[in-house]
Amino acid sequence: MPSDLNHSSTTPRILIVEDDAEIGAMLRDALSKNGMHAEVATSGREMDDRLLAGAFDLVILDVMLPGEDGLSLCRRLRSETSVPIIMLTALGEEVDRILGIEIGADDYITKPFSTREVLARIRGLLRRAYFSKAGAERMRPLRFEGWRIDPLRRQLHDPENTRISMTTAEFDLLLAFCRNPGKILTREELLTLTHAGLAGPVERSVDVHVSRVRQKIEADPREPVLLKTVRLGGYMFTANVDAG
Amino acid sequence: MSVFRRMIPRSVSGQIAAIILLSVVLVVALGRVGGIVRHSQFLGVYAFESFFEQIAAIGPLMGKLSAAQQDDLASLMAASDLDLAIVDPAEAERLAKDANAPNWIIQAVEMLFPPDDELPAGSRLFSLPAATLILVPLDETSVLAAYGPARPLVSNDVLGPLSYYVLAFATLLVLFGRYSRWAFLGPLARISDEVKRSNGTEEGRLASGQGAPEVLALTEALNQMRTRVRGLLDTRARMLRGVSHDLRTPLTRLRQRIERLDDDQEQRKMLADVEQIDRLIDETLDYLRADAAGEEAERVDVASLLQTIQADFADLGSDIRYDGPDHLAAMIRPSAMLRAITNLCGNGLKFGSRVIIVLSRVEGMLRIDVVDDGPGIPRELRDRVMEPFFKAVPTRTDRDRKDGFGLGLSIVSEIVAAHRGRLTLLENRPCGLIARVELPE
């Protein structure tokens, strides 16, 4: 297994675009220590040069940059490639815009961040990208039984168009079900599909999150119709899911 | 219409002068019409008044004549359409009794608008259905009974000068009433309505609409003030945002450097400090956001929102419960309300050991109670804790790490106010605090 990890094709190549030289360097070191190849660009121009010189699996982009800012770079990058983008922001309030259609980043991290958090986000995003290359297609809203789930805005609306609030883990879980309707999903598969989402400081079992999702989408959570438990197997989402 | 409009003076004093002028012209014109009516046969005013005048002249004269001369004069006057008769007092009383007592309208008219001339002393006037009877006592044995045209409801006086004054007054009153409503009251009411409705800082302007130029100027001045207030708030927000942002870059460096340290214990302490600074920055930004209230309200399942907050706290290991319906939709700003209730729960768990979130519907209001079992807040401090930067508990070293700027409850209060709701702090029994958020549905 260690030989696998060291193999050049499995070493993720990360491009960090950050104007603060020290933050860039420390981030690069932290990623290198964790088996990734990382390079730092301090401006949009430098980012373009690096991207021309070699392919990257993921770009970490600071919002505040001299010259062309991170949001504009992200928009431009998105129109050209499907490379996963994580934005670094010092202001939490930009998040909706960052993840929205307009900017189109895949994820964000707020400063000051911990190395652990950055690694978790990078791994989660790389895994997602590995499972499905068509990122934009994946972020399309889905419908089931009149409900609407929007992966991009991370919003769920019921048939009366009332917004239903969910925790991150609940949302990731429901999204995983919606993307795999009619399939039996084991607890292990669900953990993989929802990547880091289910791992909080207190690890709840998948079952707890499933029962919370039922609480929100089932007419009678004790008699689930949409989200069925399969004996010895796991769970199955019974609704018809359409794009839209 | 546009010519007419161009003739309206621009200033309030000019408009008032124009209204007075208009009333004077109107009154003079109406007075002239009144005069013409008075001297025409129309309404029978002239006939009655001349009959009355004649009796007023003949009465005293007859009193001085002998009985035979009185009869002669009566028959003489008959030629000029005057129906006169000399009767004895008994006969006169009978005639008076036959003429029914006039109803109160006639009485009122007679009192308000007496005929122009005075009758001889002791004379009595009776309004018969189609005529007027005047009895004038001549001496102990004879009474002059004169029949004339029916008394018209309008007398000379009605069409005379007194009416002018009443009319002029009424005209002025009506014109001024309409004018003030158009120029002042309407626009002022609209402006105060709009000012009350807005929080004074949002984009957009007060509608100017029509009204006196002075009122329009007031609207413009208010608009300018709003722009200035908006500008000040924007500057403050930009400054705080800038400061927060600039703090976070060195903080990020610091955090990265700390993560490279070998000393585990020192590292943990330093990270805790970094996290506290970060929380303070978060709090400031939250406060700015609560202030700006930029988020649109939408239909949200409040029950699911509270359950989400409960689940997030529970996953961090807190003892927190949700008590309420599975679903309850209302129009709210979801991110702002999430922040507000999260703040209240965070407070409750900071000072107490367990928290219950209760959702209910009371008297058409949505009620969210965040109940804790902490020490509570003394009654006299409950209003002050909602002020920004106020802390009820003096900062102690052990509590230091958990403490923020004291913006938490102000953020909640701002958010609740932006929802036109109410935040009250109540006592929980046996101990603790109930933070009650009430929202209109």
XYZ file of C-alpha atoms in Angstrom:
685
model
C 0.000 0.000 0.000
C 2.724 2.584 0.824
C 4.195 2.111 -2.648
C 0.770 2.957 -4.058
C 0.634 6.233 -2.182
C 4.079 7.266 -3.382
C 3.283 6.527 -6.957
C 3.417 9.777 -8.922
C 0.034 9.273 -10.559
C -1.692 9.057 -7.175
C 0.123 12.032 -5.652
C -2.441 14.830 -5.859
C -1.062 18.012 -7.377
C -2.378 21.067 -5.571
C -1.953 24.670 -6.655
C -2.146 27.250 -3.857
C -2.917 30.814 -4.956
C -2.179 33.027 -1.952
C -0.481 36.422 -1.869
C 0.792 36.090 1.697
C 4.099 34.331 1.088
C 4.351 32.862 4.577
C 0.838 31.385 4.629
C 1.445 29.970 1.156
C 4.744 28.383 2.154
C 3.435 26.895 5.389
C 0.393 25.478 3.634
C 2.641 23.993 0.948
C 4.839 22.361 3.583
C 1.831 20.962 5.431
C 0.402 19.453 2.241
C 3.805 18.044 1.202
C 4.162 16.412 4.598
C 0.820 14.692 3.951
C 1.745 13.117 0.677
C 0.649 15.817 -1.751
C 2.562 17.833 -4.279
C 1.857 21.537 -3.721
C 2.987 24.683 -5.515
C 2.336 28.304 -4.597
C 1.353 31.178 -6.889
C 1.107 34.675 -5.395
C -1.078 36.256 -8.084
C -3.511 35.485 -10.879
C -0.805 35.876 -13.521
C 1.443 33.428 -11.729
C -1.503 31.031 -11.405
C -2.012 31.128 -15.181
C 1.682 30.412 -15.747
C 1.665 27.448 -13.382
C -1.486 26.011 -14.918
C 0.078 26.240 -18.362
C 3.228 24.509 -17.107
C 1.455 21.491 -15.652
C -1.904 19.945 -14.758
C -3.292 20.211 -11.198
C -5.886 18.097 -9.428
C -7.112 20.918 -7.220
C -6.710 24.671 -6.781
C -6.801 26.505 -3.439
C -7.646 30.123 -4.163
C -7.503 33.077 -1.771
C -10.369 35.567 -2.201
C -8.240 38.649 -1.537
C -5.453 38.898 -4.089
C -3.585 41.828 -5.601
C -4.675 42.586 -9.165
C -7.423 40.237 -10.342
C -9.143 39.013 -7.165
C -9.882 35.421 -6.240
C -13.588 35.550 -7.107
C -12.863 36.735 -10.616
C -10.084 34.142 -11.027
C -12.450 31.422 -9.846
C -15.112 32.491 -12.339
C -12.563 32.481 -15.136
C -11.085 29.144 -14.086
C -14.545 27.599 -13.897
C -15.372 28.668 -17.440
C -12.173 27.015 -18.717
C -11.702 23.851 -16.672
C -13.500 21.537 -14.277
C -10.625 21.454 -11.778
C -11.969 21.388 -8.174
C -11.570 24.762 -6.480
C -11.450 25.524 -2.749
C -11.624 29.189 -1.817
C -9.924 30.725 1.195
C -11.977 33.507 2.711
C -11.468 35.757 5.691
C -15.134 36.779 5.679
C -17.703 34.059 6.186
C -20.464 36.079 4.554
C -19.153 35.640 1.008
C -19.825 31.917 1.230
C -23.188 31.917 -0.567
C -21.720 33.793 -3.489
C -18.583 31.692 -3.597
C -20.560 28.466 -3.885
C -23.239 30.008 -6.081
C -23.593 29.631 -9.829
C -21.841 32.937 -10.416
C -18.489 32.082 -8.833
C -18.820 28.307 -8.846
C -16.222 27.206 -6.305
C -16.591 23.648 -4.984
C -15.818 24.366 -1.357
C -14.478 27.059 0.922
C -12.342 27.366 4.046
C -12.468 30.351 6.368
C -9.291 31.856 7.751
C -7.729 31.132 10.158
C -7.864 27.452 9.258
C -6.231 24.406 10.787
C -4.107 22.085 8.703
C -6.422 19.227 9.662
C -9.388 21.071 8.190
C -7.588 21.893 4.942
C -6.527 18.280 4.512
C -10.043 17.026 5.173
C -11.539 19.407 2.615
C -8.942 18.570 -0.017
C -9.419 14.827 0.441
C -13.189 15.136 0.410
C -13.143 17.147 -2.763
C -10.640 14.892 -4.515
C -12.749 11.869 -3.636
C -15.862 13.578 -4.964
C -14.030 14.528 -8.147
C -12.824 10.942 -8.457
C -16.325 9.518 -8.113
C -17.678 11.816 -10.763
C -15.730 13.883 -13.184
C -18.754 15.822 -14.332
C -18.824 18.237 -11.408
C -21.234 20.782 -12.863
C -23.711 18.067 -13.799
C -23.566 16.741 -10.243
C -24.471 20.086 -8.774
C -27.804 20.290 -10.609
C -30.883 20.401 -8.346
C -32.843 17.153 -8.021
C -36.553 16.518 -7.428
C -38.393 13.728 -5.646
C -42.088 13.564 -4.762
C -42.382 17.324 -5.141
C -39.332 17.983 -2.957
C -36.383 19.870 -4.350
C -32.791 19.450 -3.233
C -30.168 21.923 -4.464
C -26.601 20.666 -3.898
C -25.057 23.992 -4.911
C -26.945 26.173 -2.430
C -27.314 23.263 -0.041
C -31.040 23.897 0.298
C -34.022 21.575 0.599
C -37.574 22.685 -0.200
C -40.721 20.672 0.516
C -43.630 20.332 -1.992
C -45.173 23.556 -0.599
C -41.866 25.303 -1.363
C -41.063 25.745 2.325
C -37.365 25.668 3.078
C -36.423 22.763 5.335
C -33.307 23.325 7.379
C -30.801 20.478 7.784
C -27.438 19.844 9.376
C -24.470 19.317 7.058
C -24.478 15.585 7.749
C -28.226 15.236 7.155
C -27.972 17.112 3.879
C -25.016 15.071 2.621
C -26.851 11.889 3.541
C -30.073 12.874 1.761
C -28.061 13.980 -1.269
C -26.292 10.622 -1.364
C -29.695 8.877 -1.301
C -31.078 11.136 -4.027
C -28.119 10.338 -6.253
C -28.621 6.613 -5.714
C -32.393 6.061 -5.709
C -33.706 2.529 -5.516
C -30.293 1.179 -4.490
C -29.484 -0.473 -1.187
C -26.740 1.572 0.447
C -24.797 0.036 3.305
C -23.639 2.121 6.240
C -20.056 1.890 4.963
C -21.065 3.101 1.518
C -22.974 5.960 3.055
C -19.933 6.961 5.083
C -17.837 7.011 1.918
C -20.446 8.902 -0.128
C -20.860 11.574 2.510
C -17.058 11.841 2.989
C -16.093 13.884 6.038
C -19.615 15.087 6.660
C -20.637 12.458 9.146
C -17.507 12.775 11.235
C -18.106 15.316 13.925
C -16.379 15.727 17.280
C -18.887 13.206 18.593
C -19.253 10.561 15.932
C -22.871 9.672 15.456
C -23.781 6.477 13.773
C -25.306 6.686 10.327
C -28.551 5.499 11.920
C -28.897 8.640 14.018
C -28.528 10.865 10.972
C -30.954 8.727 8.980
C -33.579 9.034 11.705
C -33.096 12.802 11.730
C -33.540 12.971 7.965
C -36.733 10.905 8.320
C -37.968 13.333 10.949
C -37.755 16.064 8.339
C -38.962 14.436 5.123
C -41.317 11.631 6.172
C -44.996 12.307 6.863
C -44.753 9.771 9.689
C -41.139 9.209 10.753
C -42.132 5.989 12.575
C -43.561 4.547 9.353
C -40.968 5.668 6.780
C -42.049 5.501 3.143
C -39.264 7.338 1.348
C -36.253 6.148 3.331
C -36.631 2.440 4.072
C -34.473 0.292 6.298
C -33.331 -2.873 4.543
C -32.814 -5.821 6.852
C -29.118 -6.559 7.392
C -28.276 -4.403 4.410
C -28.641 -0.745 5.077
C -31.030 1.798 3.644
C -32.871 2.390 0.402
C -34.389 5.543 -1.024
C -37.650 4.577 -2.716
C -38.724 7.843 -4.356
C -38.352 8.632 -8.042
C -35.647 11.243 -8.489
C -35.601 13.572 -11.507
C -33.320 16.371 -12.530
C -34.852 19.803 -12.179
C -55.410 71.709 -17.562
C -51.740 72.484 -18.013
C -52.515 76.184 -18.406
C -54.535 76.021 -15.212
C -51.709 74.151 -13.549
C -49.185 76.762 -14.635
C -51.320 79.410 -12.975
C -51.002 77.741 -9.559
C -48.380 79.621 -7.516
C -45.343 77.576 -6.472
C -44.882 78.763 -2.893
C -47.176 78.056 0.027
C -47.775 81.785 0.731
C -48.712 82.323 -2.906
C -51.088 79.348 -2.812
C -52.754 80.629 0.377
C -53.188 84.091 -1.182
C -54.700 82.450 -4.251
C -57.190 80.549 -2.117
C -58.287 83.715 -0.262
C -58.665 85.534 -3.563
C -60.683 82.661 -4.975
C -62.989 82.693 -1.929
C -63.542 86.466 -2.199
C -64.382 86.217 -5.888
C -66.708 83.299 -5.176
C -68.491 85.147 -2.364
C -68.935 88.347 -4.382
C -70.334 86.368 -7.281
C -72.708 84.397 -5.059
C -73.777 87.597 -3.277
C -74.678 89.127 -6.584
C -76.758 86.096 -7.499
C -78.459 86.361 -4.088
C -79.372 89.990 -4.754
C -80.922 89.151 -8.100
C -82.957 86.336 -6.561
C -84.133 88.636 -3.761
C -85.607 91.190 -6.107
C -87.223 88.699 -8.442
C -90.550 86.955 -7.881
C -88.627 83.805 -7.402
C -89.267 82.106 -4.051
C -91.884 84.725 -3.117
C -89.421 86.608 -0.987
C -90.161 89.987 -2.512
C -93.954 89.636 -2.270
C -93.830 88.683 1.381
C -91.365 91.384 2.301
C -93.420 94.136 0.603
C -96.626 92.883 2.271
C -94.851 93.000 5.562
C -93.533 96.503 4.934
C -97.013 97.765 4.033
C -98.588 96.366 7.193
C -95.785 97.839 9.228
C -96.635 101.258 7.745
C -100.427 100.978 7.759
C -100.769 99.517 11.268
C -99.652 102.580 13.271
C -101.533 104.853 10.860
C -104.829 102.966 11.334
C -104.500 103.200 15.078
C -104.878 106.951 14.786
C -108.011 106.845 12.593
C -111.702 106.585 13.553
C -113.604 103.342 12.978
C -115.248 104.669 9.798
C -111.958 105.928 8.435
C -110.394 102.565 9.214
C -113.049 100.760 7.127
C -112.544 103.245 4.310
C -108.832 102.719 4.331
C -109.306 98.936 4.373
C -111.558 98.966 1.322
C -109.189 101.485 -0.288
C -106.249 99.163 0.232
C -108.195 96.171 -1.132
C -107.786 97.832 -4.527
C -104.035 97.409 -4.182
C -104.348 93.623 -3.489
C -104.150 94.010 0.296
C -106.726 91.892 2.128
C -107.482 93.946 5.235
C -110.316 93.634 7.723
C -111.207 95.338 10.984
C -112.411 92.821 13.568
C -113.224 92.956 17.257
C -110.762 91.377 19.740
C -112.980 88.273 20.259
C -113.000 87.615 16.535
C -109.262 88.180 16.444
C -108.715 85.559 19.157
C -110.790 83.080 17.155
C -108.692 83.715 14.060
C -105.512 83.326 16.098
C -106.754 80.018 17.494
C -107.579 78.752 13.975
C -104.091 79.498 12.791
C -102.219 76.527 14.202
C -99.146 77.172 16.197
C -96.238 77.192 13.759
C -93.945 74.150 13.819
C -90.447 74.461 15.218
C -88.744 74.881 11.872
C -90.834 77.958 11.099
C -90.254 79.219 14.622
C -86.530 78.792 14.201
C -86.571 80.529 10.832
C -88.638 83.365 12.263
C -86.254 83.788 15.115
C -83.088 83.610 13.000
C -84.288 85.604 10.016
C -86.990 88.051 11.110
C -88.484 90.201 8.358
C -86.575 93.415 7.806
C -89.234 95.762 9.328
C -90.642 95.997 12.829
C -94.402 95.563 13.289
C -96.308 97.879 15.678
C -96.210 96.789 19.334
C -98.537 93.876 20.211
C -98.727 92.597 16.645
C -98.803 88.893 16.068
C -97.795 87.004 12.958
C -99.260 83.619 11.995
C -98.107 81.390 9.158
C -101.146 79.707 7.610
C -100.784 76.855 5.109
C -100.939 79.121 2.073
C -100.968 82.610 3.538
C -99.771 84.821 6.333
C -102.050 86.463 8.927
C -100.943 89.513 10.806
C -103.047 90.794 13.696
C -102.379 94.398 14.713
C -104.304 95.714 17.768
C -105.638 99.210 16.949
C -107.550 100.054 20.131
C -109.624 98.276 22.812
C -112.426 97.429 20.374
C -110.758 96.738 17.046
C -107.968 94.648 15.617
C -106.551 94.862 12.095
C -106.415 91.433 10.439
C -104.248 91.397 7.313
C -103.884 88.403 4.998
C -100.871 88.302 2.762
C -98.729 85.897 0.699
C -97.309 82.856 2.477
C -94.076 83.351 4.259
C -91.226 81.931 2.215
C -88.676 79.773 4.032
C -85.902 82.084 2.933
C -86.268 85.585 4.056
C -84.419 88.624 2.923
C -81.797 88.043 5.556
C -80.978 84.579 4.252
C -79.968 86.173 1.023
C -78.555 89.154 2.848
C -75.185 90.093 4.334
C -75.173 87.540 7.195
C -75.313 84.724 4.669
C -72.411 86.287 2.844
C -70.311 85.940 5.920
C -71.388 82.381 6.554
C -70.786 81.525 2.948
C -67.419 83.223 2.846
C -66.402 81.385 5.989
C -67.594 78.027 4.700
C -65.882 78.552 1.360
C -62.604 79.407 3.015
C -62.939 76.436 5.344
C -63.631 73.976 2.553
C -60.954 75.345 0.255
C -58.354 75.444 3.017
C -59.298 71.971 4.159
C -58.835 70.536 0.709
C -55.701 72.546 0.136
C -54.040 71.546 3.402
C -54.898 67.910 2.749
C -53.351 68.110 -0.695
C -50.349 70.190 0.263
C -49.486 69.132 3.814
C -51.518 66.531 5.632
C -51.532 63.887 2.888
C -47.846 64.116 1.975
C -46.784 64.461 5.635
C -48.799 61.409 6.653
C -47.279 59.487 3.765
C -43.759 60.574 4.690
C -44.139 59.717 8.377
C -45.645 56.373 7.340
C -42.691 55.571 5.131
C -40.156 56.746 7.690
C -41.839 54.614 10.358
C -41.885 51.590 8.102
C -38.245 51.824 7.047
C -35.327 51.337 9.397
C -33.875 54.527 7.986
C -30.914 52.886 6.377
C -32.121 50.828 3.458
C -31.523 51.719 -0.137
C -34.061 53.671 -2.080
C -35.772 56.950 -1.479
C -39.001 58.257 -0.037
C -41.490 58.858 -2.819
C -41.896 62.612 -3.291
C -45.242 62.601 -5.110
C -47.342 65.802 -5.048
C -47.612 68.391 -2.329
C -46.460 71.888 -1.472
C -42.883 72.675 -2.514
C -41.930 73.056 1.143
C -43.147 69.487 1.785
C -41.304 68.248 -1.266
C -38.196 69.944 0.083
C -38.701 68.103 3.379
C -38.910 64.789 1.511
C -35.709 65.631 -0.296
C -33.994 66.591 2.985
C -35.078 63.299 4.568
C -33.771 61.446 1.547
C -30.436 63.184 1.880
C -30.312 62.368 5.575
C -31.066 58.745 4.832
C -28.263 58.674 2.288
C -25.902 60.180 4.880
C -26.935 57.699 7.573
C -26.550 54.891 5.059
C -23.115 56.245 4.212
C -22.061 56.373 7.857
C -23.259 52.842 8.473
C -21.539 51.659 5.323
C -18.304 53.283 6.419
C -18.575 51.707 9.855
C -19.334 48.297 8.339
C -16.490 48.643 5.852
C -14.087 49.641 8.579
C -15.038 46.786 10.903
C -15.006 44.372 8.008
C -11.603 45.626 6.910
C -10.193 45.381 10.423
C -11.604 41.881 10.834
C -10.214 40.802 7.506
C -6.791 42.263 8.127
C -6.664 40.603 11.544
C -7.369 37.229 10.054
C -4.350 37.126 7.784
C -1.759 37.411 10.599
C -3.999 35.153 12.681
C -3.777 32.516 9.953
C 0.013 32.817 9.956
C 0.045 32.567 13.739
C -2.117 29.498 13.719
C 0.056 27.769 11.121
C 3.165 28.564 13.109
C 1.619 27.236 16.293
C 0.722 24.007 14.547
C 4.432 23.438 13.890
C 5.358 23.704 17.582
C 6.519 20.594 19.409
C 5.308 21.477 22.889
C 1.833 19.975 22.964
C 0.626 21.771 26.051
C 1.785 25.205 24.911
C 0.374 24.525 21.471
C -3.067 23.757 22.883
C -3.132 26.945 24.942
C -2.009 29.081 22.048
C -4.545 27.518 19.700
C -7.260 28.259 22.250
C -6.198 31.921 22.205
C -6.234 32.032 18.425
C -9.681 30.489 18.429
C -10.926 33.061 20.900
C -9.657 35.940 18.763
C -11.303 34.298 15.785
C -14.596 34.033 17.667
C -14.424 37.716 18.549
C -13.930 38.597 14.889
C -16.840 36.309 14.009
C -19.005 38.040 16.572
C -18.193 41.466 15.157
C -18.989 40.345 11.632
C -22.219 38.740 12.839
C -23.219 41.979 14.512
C -22.586 43.890 11.283
C -24.667 41.405 9.370
C -27.562 41.558 11.847
C -27.471 45.309 11.410
C -27.547 45.301 7.650
C -30.372 42.736 7.430
C -29.624 42.080 3.775
C -31.172 38.634 3.667
C -34.597 38.170 2.087
C -37.362 36.593 4.139
C -38.691 33.293 2.795
C -41.028 30.506 3.830
C -39.031 28.331 6.188
C -39.953 25.346 8.320
C -39.002 26.882 11.677
C -39.337 23.506 13.399
C -36.664 21.996 11.138
C -34.466 25.046 11.730
C -34.640 24.563 15.496
C -34.109 20.809 15.165
C -31.011 21.509 13.082
C -29.635 23.836 15.755
C -30.425 21.229 18.393
C -28.693 18.479 16.386
C -25.587 20.588 15.770
C -25.214 21.355 19.484
C -26.006 17.771 20.473
C -23.311 16.497 18.087
C -20.831 18.684 19.949
C -21.808 16.807 23.124
C -24.182 19.377 24.650
C -27.282 18.470 26.627
C -29.940 20.130 24.488
C -33.505 19.148 23.647
C -36.124 20.340 21.181
C -39.751 20.437 22.263
C -42.366 21.362 19.671
C -44.154 20.358 16.465
C -42.366 18.448 13.684
C -43.212 21.142 11.143
C -44.220 24.794 11.405
C -43.697 27.127 8.455
C -43.267 30.900 8.715
C -41.772 33.798 6.757
C -38.318 34.423 8.207
C -34.745 35.164 7.173
C -33.303 31.686 7.676
C -29.587 32.469 8.104
C -30.253 35.399 10.437
C -32.737 33.442 12.555
C -30.359 30.464 12.683
C -27.675 32.804 13.990
C -30.021 34.349 16.567
C -31.262 31.080 18.039
C -27.763 29.555 17.884
C -26.541 32.542 19.906
C -29.278 32.058 22.503
C -28.527 28.330 22.791
C -24.797 29.028 23.016
C -25.469 31.492 25.824
C -27.702 29.035 27.637
C -25.085 26.286 27.448
C -22.342 28.695 28.484
C -24.101 29.664 31.723
C -26.193 26.552 32.314
C -25.736 22.832 31.906
C -28.726 22.042 29.713
C -30.990 23.846 27.275
C -34.487 23.176 25.946
C -35.741 24.877 22.784
C -39.536 25.171 22.853
C -41.535 26.116 19.775
C -45.207 27.040 20.039
C -47.913 29.215 18.569
C -49.429 31.681 21.041
C -52.079 34.261 20.149
C -51.145 34.472 16.500
C -47.454 34.798 17.305
C -44.698 32.283 16.799
C -42.941 31.746 20.095
C -39.457 30.299 20.490
C -38.300 29.831 24.079
C -34.682 28.983 24.798
C -34.736 27.728 28.364
C -31.610 27.109 30.421
C -30.865 26.150 34.030
C -28.067 28.650 34.619
C -27.990 31.477 37.162
C -30.302 33.676 35.077
C -29.991 37.439 34.706
C -31.069 39.804 37.506
C -34.238 41.685 36.597
C -32.552 45.091 36.642
C -29.930 43.990 34.109
C -32.287 42.321 31.629
C -32.709 45.390 29.432
C -29.060 46.344 29.556
C -27.723 42.944 28.478
C -29.258 43.564 25.055
C -27.061 46.637 24.593
C -23.936 46.034 22.536
C -20.725 45.466 24.496
C -22.541 44.980 27.800
C -21.640 41.948 29.918
C -23.765 40.899 32.867
C -21.060 38.707 34.347
C -17.810 40.472 35.191
C -15.086 38.768 33.215
C -13.228 36.220 35.279
C -10.107 34.440 34.148
C -11.699 30.998 33.942
C -14.605 32.363 31.979
C -12.366 34.536 29.880
C -11.888 32.036 27.145
C -15.561 31.590 26.552
C -16.429 35.257 26.619
C -17.016 37.392 23.579
C -17.371 41.126 23.180
C -20.822 41.045 24.711
C -22.479 41.410 21.322
C -24.349 38.093 21.443
C -27.690 39.298 22.767
C -27.529 42.563 20.785
C -27.156 40.486 17.636
C -30.215 38.445 18.611
C -32.182 41.548 19.477
C -31.289 43.225 16.157
C -32.268 40.140 14.175
C -35.556 39.737 16.046
C -36.314 43.443 15.564
C -35.642 43.076 11.834
C -38.374 40.390 11.868
C -40.711 42.846 13.652
C -40.630 40.492 16.591
C -39.861 40.822 20.272
C -37.093 39.443 22.484
C -37.818 39.168 26.205
C -35.792 37.665 29.011
C -37.776 35.858 31.699
C -37.031 33.963 34.859
C -37.023 30.193 34.781
C -38.028 28.192 37.896
C -36.276 27.031 40.024
C -33.337 28.719 38.303
C -32.221 29.821 34.875
C -33.247 32.078 32.070
C -35.934 31.901 29.411
C -34.999 33.867 26.313
C -38.289 34.327 24.489
C -38.428 35.263 20.819
C -41.878 36.153 19.534
C -42.422 36.629 15.819
C -45.522 37.819 13.983
C -46.841 35.203 11.560
